[in-house]
Short mmCIF file of C-alpha atoms in Angstrom, two decimals:
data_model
loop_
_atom_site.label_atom_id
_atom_site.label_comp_id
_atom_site.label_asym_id
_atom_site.label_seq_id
_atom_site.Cartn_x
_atom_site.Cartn_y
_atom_site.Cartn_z
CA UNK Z 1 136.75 108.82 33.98
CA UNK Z 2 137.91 108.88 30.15
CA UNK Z 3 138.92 104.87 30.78
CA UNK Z 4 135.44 104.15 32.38
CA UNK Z 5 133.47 106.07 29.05
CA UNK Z 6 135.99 104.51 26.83
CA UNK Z 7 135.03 100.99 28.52
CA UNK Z 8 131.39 101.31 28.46
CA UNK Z 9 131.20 102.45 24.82
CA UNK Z 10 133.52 99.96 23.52
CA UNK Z 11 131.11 97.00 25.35
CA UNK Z 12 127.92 98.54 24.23
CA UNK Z 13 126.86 99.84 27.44
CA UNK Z 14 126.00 103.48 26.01
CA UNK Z 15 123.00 104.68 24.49
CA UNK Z 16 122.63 107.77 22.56
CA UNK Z 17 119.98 110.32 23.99
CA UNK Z 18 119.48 113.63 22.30
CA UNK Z 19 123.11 114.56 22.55
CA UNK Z 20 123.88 112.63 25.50
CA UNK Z 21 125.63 109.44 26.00
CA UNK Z 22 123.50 107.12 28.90
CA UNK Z 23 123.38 104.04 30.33
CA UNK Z 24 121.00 101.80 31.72
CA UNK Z 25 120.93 99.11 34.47
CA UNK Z 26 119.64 95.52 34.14
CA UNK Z 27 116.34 96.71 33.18
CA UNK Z 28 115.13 99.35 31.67
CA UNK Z 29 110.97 99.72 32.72
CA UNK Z 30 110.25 101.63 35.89
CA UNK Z 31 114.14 103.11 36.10
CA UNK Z 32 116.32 105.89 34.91
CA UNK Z 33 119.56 105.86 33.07
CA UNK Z 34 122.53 107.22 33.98
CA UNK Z 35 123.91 110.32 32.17
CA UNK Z 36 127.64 109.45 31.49
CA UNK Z 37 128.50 112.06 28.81
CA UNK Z 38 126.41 114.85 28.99
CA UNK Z 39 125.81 117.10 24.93
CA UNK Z 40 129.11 119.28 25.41
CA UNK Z 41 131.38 116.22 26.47
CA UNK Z 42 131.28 116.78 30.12
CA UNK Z 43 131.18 114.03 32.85
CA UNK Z 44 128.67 113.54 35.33
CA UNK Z 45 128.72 112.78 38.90
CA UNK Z 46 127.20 109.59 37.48
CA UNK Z 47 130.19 108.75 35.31
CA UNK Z 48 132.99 109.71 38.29
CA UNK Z 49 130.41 107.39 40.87
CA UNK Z 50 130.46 104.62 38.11
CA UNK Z 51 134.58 105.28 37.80
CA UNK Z 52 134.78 104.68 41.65
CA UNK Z 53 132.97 101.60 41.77
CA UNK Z 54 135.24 100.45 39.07
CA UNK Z 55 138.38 101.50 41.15
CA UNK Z 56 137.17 99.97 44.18
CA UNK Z 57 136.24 96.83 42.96
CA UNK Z 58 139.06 96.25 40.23
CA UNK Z 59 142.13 98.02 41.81
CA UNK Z 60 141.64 97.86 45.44
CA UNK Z 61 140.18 94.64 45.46
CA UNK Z 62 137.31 95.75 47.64
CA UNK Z 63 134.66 92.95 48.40
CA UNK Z 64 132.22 95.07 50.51
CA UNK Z 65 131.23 99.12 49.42
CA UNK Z 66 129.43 100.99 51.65
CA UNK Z 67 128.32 104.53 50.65
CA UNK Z 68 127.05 106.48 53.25
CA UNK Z 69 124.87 109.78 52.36
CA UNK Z 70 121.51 111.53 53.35
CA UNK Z 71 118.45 108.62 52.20
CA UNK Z 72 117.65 111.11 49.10
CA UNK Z 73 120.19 109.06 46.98
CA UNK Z 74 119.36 105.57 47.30
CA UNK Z 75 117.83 105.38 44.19
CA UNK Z 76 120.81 107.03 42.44
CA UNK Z 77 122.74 103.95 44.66
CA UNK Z 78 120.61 101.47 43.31
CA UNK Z 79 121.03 102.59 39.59
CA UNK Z 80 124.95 102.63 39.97
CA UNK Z 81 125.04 99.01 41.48
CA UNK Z 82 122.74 97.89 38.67
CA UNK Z 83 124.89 99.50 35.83
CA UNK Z 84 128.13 98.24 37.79
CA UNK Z 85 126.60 94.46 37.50
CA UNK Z 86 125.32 94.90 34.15
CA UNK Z 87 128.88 96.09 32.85
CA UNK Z 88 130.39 93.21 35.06
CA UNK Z 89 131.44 95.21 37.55
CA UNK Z 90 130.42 93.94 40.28
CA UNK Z 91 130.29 90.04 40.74
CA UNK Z 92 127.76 88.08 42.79
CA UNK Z 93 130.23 88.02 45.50
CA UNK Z 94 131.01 91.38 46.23
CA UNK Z 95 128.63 93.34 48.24
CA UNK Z 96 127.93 97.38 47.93
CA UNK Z 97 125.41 98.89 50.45
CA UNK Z 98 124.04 102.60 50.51
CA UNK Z 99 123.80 103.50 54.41
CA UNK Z 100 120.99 106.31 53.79
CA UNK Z 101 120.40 108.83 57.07
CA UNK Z 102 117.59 110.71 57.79
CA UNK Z 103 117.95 114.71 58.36
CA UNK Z 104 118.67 115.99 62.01
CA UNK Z 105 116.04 118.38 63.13
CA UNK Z 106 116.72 121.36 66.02
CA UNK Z 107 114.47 121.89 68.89
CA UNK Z 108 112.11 123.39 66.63
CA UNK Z 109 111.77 120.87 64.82
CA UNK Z 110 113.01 122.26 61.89
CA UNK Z 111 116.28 121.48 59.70
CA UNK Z 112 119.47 121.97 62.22
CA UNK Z 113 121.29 125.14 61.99
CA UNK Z 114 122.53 128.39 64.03
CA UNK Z 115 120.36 130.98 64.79
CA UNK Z 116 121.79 133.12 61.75
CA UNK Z 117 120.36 130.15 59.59
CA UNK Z 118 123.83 128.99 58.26
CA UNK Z 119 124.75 124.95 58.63
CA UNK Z 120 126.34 123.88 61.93
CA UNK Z 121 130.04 123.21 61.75
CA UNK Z 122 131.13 120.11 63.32
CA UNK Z 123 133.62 121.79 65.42
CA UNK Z 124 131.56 123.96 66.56
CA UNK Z 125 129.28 121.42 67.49
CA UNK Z 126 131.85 119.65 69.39
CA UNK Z 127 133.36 122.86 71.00
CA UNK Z 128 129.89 123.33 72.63
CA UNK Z 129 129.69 120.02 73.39
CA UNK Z 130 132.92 119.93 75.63
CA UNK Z 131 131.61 123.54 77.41
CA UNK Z 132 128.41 121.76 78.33
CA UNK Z 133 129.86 118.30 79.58
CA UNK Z 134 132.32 120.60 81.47
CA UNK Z 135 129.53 122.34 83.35
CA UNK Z 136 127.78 118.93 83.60
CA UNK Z 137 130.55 117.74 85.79
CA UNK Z 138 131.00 120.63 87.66
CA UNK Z 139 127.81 120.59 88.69
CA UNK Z 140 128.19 117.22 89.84
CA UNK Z 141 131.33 117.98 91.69
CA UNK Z 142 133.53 115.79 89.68
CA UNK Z 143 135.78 118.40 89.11
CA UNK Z 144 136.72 117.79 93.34
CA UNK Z 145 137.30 114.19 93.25
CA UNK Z 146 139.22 114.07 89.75
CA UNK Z 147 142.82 115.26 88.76
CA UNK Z 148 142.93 117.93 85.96
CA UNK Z 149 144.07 115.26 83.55
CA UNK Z 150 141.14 112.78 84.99
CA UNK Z 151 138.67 115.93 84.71
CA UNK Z 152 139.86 116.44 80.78
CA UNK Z 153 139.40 112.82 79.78
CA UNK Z 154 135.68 112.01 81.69
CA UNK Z 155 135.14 115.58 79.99
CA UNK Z 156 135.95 114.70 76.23
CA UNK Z 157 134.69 110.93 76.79
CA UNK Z 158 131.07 112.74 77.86
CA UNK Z 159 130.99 115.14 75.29
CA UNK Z 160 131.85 112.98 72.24
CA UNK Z 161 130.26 110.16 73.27
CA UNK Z 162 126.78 112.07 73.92
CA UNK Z 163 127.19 113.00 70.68
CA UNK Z 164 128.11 110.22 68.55
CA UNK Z 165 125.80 108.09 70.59
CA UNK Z 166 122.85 110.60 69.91
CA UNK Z 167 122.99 109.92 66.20
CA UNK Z 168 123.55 106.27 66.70
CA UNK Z 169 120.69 105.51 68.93
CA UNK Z 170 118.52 106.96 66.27
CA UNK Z 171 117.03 105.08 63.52
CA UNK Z 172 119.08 106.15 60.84
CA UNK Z 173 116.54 106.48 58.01
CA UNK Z 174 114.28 108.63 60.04
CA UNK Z 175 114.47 112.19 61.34
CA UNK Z 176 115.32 113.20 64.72
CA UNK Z 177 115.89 116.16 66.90
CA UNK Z 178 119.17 117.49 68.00
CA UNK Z 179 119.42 118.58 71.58
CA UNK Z 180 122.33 118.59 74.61
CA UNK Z 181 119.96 118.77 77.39
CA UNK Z 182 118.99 115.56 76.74
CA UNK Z 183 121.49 113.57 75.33
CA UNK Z 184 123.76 114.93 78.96
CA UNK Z 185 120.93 113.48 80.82
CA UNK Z 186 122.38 110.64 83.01
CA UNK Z 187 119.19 109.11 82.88
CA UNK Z 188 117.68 106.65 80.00
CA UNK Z 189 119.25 105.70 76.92
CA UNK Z 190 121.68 108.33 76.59
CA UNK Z 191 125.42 108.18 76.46
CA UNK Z 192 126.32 109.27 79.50
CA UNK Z 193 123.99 106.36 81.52
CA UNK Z 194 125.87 104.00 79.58
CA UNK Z 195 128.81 105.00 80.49
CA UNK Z 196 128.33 105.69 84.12
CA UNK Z 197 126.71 102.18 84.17
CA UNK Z 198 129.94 100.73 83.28
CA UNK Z 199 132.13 102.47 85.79
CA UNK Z 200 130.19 100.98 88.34
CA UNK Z 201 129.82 97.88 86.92
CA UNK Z 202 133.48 97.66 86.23
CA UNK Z 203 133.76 99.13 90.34
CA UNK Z 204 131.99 96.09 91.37
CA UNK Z 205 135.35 93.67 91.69
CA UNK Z 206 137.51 96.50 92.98
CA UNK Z 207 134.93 96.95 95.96
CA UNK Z 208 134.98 93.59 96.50
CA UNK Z 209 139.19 93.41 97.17
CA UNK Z 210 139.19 90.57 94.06
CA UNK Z 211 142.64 90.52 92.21
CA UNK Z 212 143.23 90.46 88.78
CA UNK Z 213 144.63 86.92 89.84
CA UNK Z 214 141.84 85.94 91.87
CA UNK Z 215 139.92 86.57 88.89
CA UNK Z 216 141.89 84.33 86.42
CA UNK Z 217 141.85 81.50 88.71
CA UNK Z 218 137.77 81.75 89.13
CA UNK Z 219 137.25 81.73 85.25
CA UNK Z 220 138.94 78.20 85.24
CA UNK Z 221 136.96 76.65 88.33
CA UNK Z 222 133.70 78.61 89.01
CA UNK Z 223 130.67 78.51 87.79
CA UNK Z 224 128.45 81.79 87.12
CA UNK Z 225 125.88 81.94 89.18
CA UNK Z 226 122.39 82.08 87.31
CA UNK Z 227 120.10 80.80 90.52
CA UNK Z 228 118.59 83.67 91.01
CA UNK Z 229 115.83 85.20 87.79
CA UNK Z 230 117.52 88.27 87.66
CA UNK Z 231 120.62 86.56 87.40
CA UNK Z 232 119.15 84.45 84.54
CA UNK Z 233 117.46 87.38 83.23
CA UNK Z 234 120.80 89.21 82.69
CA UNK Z 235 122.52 86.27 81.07
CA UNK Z 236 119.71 85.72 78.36
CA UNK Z 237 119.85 89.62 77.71
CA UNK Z 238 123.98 88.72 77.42
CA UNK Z 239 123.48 85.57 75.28
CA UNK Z 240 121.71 87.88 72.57
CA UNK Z 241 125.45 89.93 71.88
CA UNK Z 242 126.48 87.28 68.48
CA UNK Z 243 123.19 87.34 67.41
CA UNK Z 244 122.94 91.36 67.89
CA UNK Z 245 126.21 91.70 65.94
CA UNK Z 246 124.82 89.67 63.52
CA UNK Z 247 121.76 91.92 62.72
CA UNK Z 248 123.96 94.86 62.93
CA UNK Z 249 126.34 93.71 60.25
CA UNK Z 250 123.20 92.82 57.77
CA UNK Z 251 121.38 96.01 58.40
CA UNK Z 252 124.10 98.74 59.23
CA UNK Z 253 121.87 100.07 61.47
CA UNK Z 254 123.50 100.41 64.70
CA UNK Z 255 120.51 101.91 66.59
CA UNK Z 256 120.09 98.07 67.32
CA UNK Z 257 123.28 98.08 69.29
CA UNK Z 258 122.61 101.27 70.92
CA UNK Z 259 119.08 99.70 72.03
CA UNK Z 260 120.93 96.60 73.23
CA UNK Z 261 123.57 98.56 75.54
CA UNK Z 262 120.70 99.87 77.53
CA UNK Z 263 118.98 96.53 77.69
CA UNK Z 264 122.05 95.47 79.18
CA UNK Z 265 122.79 98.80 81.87
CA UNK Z 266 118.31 98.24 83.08
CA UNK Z 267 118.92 94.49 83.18
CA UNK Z 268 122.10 94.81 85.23
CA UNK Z 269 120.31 97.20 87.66
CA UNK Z 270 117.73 94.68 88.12
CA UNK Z 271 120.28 92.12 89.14
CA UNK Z 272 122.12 94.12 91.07
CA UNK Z 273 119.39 95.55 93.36
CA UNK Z 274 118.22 91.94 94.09
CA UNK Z 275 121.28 90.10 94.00
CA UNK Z 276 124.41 90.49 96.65
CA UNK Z 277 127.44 90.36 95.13
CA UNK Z 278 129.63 91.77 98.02
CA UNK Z 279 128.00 91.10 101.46
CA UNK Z 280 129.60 93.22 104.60
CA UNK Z 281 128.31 93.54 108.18
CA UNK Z 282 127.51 96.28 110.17
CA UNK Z 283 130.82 97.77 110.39
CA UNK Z 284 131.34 97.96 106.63
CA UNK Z 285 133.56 94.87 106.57
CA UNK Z 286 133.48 92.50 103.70
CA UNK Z 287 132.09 89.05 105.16
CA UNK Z 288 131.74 87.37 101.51
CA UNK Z 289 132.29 87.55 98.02
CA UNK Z 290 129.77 85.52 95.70
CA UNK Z 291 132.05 84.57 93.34
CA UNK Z 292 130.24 83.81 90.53
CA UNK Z 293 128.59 86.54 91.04
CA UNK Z 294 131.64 88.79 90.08
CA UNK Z 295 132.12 86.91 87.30
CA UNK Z 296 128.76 87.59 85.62
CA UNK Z 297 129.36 91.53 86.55
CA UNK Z 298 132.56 90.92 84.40
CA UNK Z 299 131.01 89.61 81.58
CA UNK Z 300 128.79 92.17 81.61
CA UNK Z 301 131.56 94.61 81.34
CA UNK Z 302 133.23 93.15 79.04
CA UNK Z 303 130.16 92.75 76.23
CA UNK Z 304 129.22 96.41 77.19
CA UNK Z 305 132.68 97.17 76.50
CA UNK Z 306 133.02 95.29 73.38
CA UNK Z 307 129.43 97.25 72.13
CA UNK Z 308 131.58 100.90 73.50
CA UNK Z 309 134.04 100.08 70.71
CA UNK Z 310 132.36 99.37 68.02
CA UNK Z 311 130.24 102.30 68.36
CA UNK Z 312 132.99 104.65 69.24
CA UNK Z 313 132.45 105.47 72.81
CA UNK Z 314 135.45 105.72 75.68
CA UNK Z 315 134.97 104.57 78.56
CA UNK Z 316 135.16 107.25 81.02
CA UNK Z 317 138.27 105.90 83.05
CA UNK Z 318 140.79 103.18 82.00
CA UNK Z 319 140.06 99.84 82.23
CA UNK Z 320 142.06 96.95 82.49
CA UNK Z 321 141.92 93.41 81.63
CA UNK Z 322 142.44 90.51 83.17
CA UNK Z 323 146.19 90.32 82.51
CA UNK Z 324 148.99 91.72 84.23
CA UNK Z 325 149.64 94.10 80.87
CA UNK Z 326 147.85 96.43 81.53
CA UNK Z 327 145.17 98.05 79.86
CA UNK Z 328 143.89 97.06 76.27
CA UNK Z 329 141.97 99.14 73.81
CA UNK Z 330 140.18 96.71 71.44
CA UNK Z 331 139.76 97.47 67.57
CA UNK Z 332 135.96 96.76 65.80
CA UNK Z 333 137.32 94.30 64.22
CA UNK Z 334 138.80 92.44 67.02
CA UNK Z 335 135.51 93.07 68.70
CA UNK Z 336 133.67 91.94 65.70
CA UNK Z 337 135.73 88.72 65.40
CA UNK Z 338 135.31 88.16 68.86
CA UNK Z 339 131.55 88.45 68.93
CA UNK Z 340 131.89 85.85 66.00
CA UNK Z 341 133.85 83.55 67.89
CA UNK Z 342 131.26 83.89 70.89
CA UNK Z 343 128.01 83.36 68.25
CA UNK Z 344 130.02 79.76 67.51
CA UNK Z 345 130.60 78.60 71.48
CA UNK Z 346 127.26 79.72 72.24
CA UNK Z 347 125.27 76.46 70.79
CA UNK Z 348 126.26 74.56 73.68
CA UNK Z 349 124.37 74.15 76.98
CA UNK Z 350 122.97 77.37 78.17
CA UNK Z 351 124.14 77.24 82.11
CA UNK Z 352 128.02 76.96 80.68
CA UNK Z 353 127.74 79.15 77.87
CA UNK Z 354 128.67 82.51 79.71
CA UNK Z 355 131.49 81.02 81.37
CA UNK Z 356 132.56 79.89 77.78
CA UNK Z 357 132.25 83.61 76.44
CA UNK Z 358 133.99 84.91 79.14
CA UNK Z 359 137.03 82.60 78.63
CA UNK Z 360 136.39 84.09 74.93
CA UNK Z 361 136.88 87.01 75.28
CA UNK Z 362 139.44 86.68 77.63
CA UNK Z 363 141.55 84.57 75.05
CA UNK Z 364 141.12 87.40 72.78
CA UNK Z 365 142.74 90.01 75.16
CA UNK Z 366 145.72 87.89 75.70
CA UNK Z 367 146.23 87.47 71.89
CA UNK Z 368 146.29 91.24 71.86
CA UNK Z 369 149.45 91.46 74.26
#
């Protein structure tokens, strides 16, 4: 912090205040300086904030910032990132962003905390969660048709997940109320739809007797089948993902994504309810597969998969690709470069643009192995 003062000063950036050394931003009417040596000498959290920015920027080469506190700071954001570019900082090219959240309210509506009044600890939070996904399953017998290490992983992949996904599928900037019973519903936009939603979607192709093989050779000669409107319907709702990615990158809110997942899970149902994708006869025996079909219920998988990662959520049971290697767990980044790569292929014709972000995605995977 001495270098940053010592900077500052020597470029004319500081002002003296009645004892204090401050320093404004690119314009001085309807703002507030920072303090950066307060009367006795002391630092700020203004000059350590404006030290940082310097570090980042200067040392570690950073291009993008994002600071990530409760919405109450933004204008103490804004000040630093105006100072930072008046001291020339930060260049027109490099990007700092202030991801402001709202506070998270109990059931009673009032600010989260235990019933003594003291903060919630996050492992506390996530200790209950665990009990009450364990008793979720339970009560849904899983606990019968799992193994004990089966039982543990759907039980930490629930828990977690309901609770990431609860602050995610919020609007960040707003207030919103804290409560298990509903995020563990398995009903609406909640984690654990989502994620039963993909276990069956990813069940679909297994059900059916379709290889891993079988699947590989139908990306390369058949068309997705987008006859039927709710077969259209789903693809449009799948042709939004680049654009989706897109917002989410400008915006950093991710409640967009969140909101997009269950478009995707109530689309799907609609498609599958009126659309056969395994047909069997009265004795339970498989009389056709519509192809295509399967492959639009594995692009679906795949872009809910790719929207699981980036927000953090496991799937509850493994998953694997279409390769022989076996299962891959895919990065945000890969799943942000690969959403990239879709938004390009995408331009072309409409009918052959699925098929074109399935073979996407697919190159992707095999990269990975």
């Amino acid at each position: 912090m001495v270098a940053i003062v010592k900077e500052l000063e020597e470029k004319g950036f500081l002002e003296e205040d009645e004892g204090r050394k401050i320093m404004w931003g690119n314009q001085k009417e309807g703002t507030i300086p920072l303090t950066i040596v307060k009367k006795d000498g002391g630092f700020t959290y203004d000059t350590s904030d404006m030290a940082a920015i310097k570090q980042r920027i200067c040392e570690e080469q950073a291009e993008w910032i994002i600071y990530v506190t409760d919405a109450g700071q933004a204008t103490h954001f804004q000040i630093i990132v105006s100072c930072a570019e008046r001291a020339r900082i930060k260049l027109s090219h490099h990007r700092v962003d202030h991801v402001g959240f709202g506070v998270v309210l109990g059931e009673d509506k009032k600010k989260f905390k235990t019933r003594s009044g003291d903060t919630i600890k996050l492992s506390e939070l996530l200790d209950e969660g665990l009990k009450r996904a364990e008793d979720k399953l339970r009560e849904k017998e899983r606990d019968k048709h799992l193994t004990e290490e089966e039982f543990r992983d759907a039980q930490r992949a629930i828990a977690y997940g309901c609770i990431k996904y609860a602050d995610l599928c919020n609007n960040r900037a707003h207030e919103y109320v804290f409560s298990f019973d509903k995020m563990l519903q398995d009903k609406g936009n909640t984690a654990v739809y989502l994620l039963y939603a993909r276990t069956r979607i990813r069940s679909i192709a297994r059900t059916a007797n379709v290889t891993q093989e079988q699947l590989k050779k139908a990306i390369e000669d058949t068309p997705i089948s987008l006859e039927h409107e709710k077969e259209w319907k789903l693809a449009k709702v799948l042709l939004k993902f680049p654009d989706i990615i897109a917002r989410v990158t400008k915006d950093l809110s991710l409640h967009t994504l969140c909101d997009f997942c269950y478009e995707i899970a109530t689309t799907f149902t609609e498609f599958y309810d009126s659309c056969y994708c395994v047909e069997k006869n009265k004795t339970g025996e498989i009389v056709k597969v519509n192809m295509g079909r399967i492959l639009l219920t594995e692009v679906t998988a795949m872009v809910l998969e790719q929207c699981f990662s980036i927000l953090g959520l496991k799937p509850v049971e493994k998953i694997n690709t279409l390769d022989d290697d076996g299962p891959v767990t895919l990065s945000v980044r890969v799943a942000q470069r690969s959403a990239l790569f879709s938004a390009t292929i995408l331009t072309r014709r409409r009918y052959g643009a699925l098929l074109c972000l399935l073979r996407a995605l697919r190159r992707v995977k095999c990269g990975l192995n």
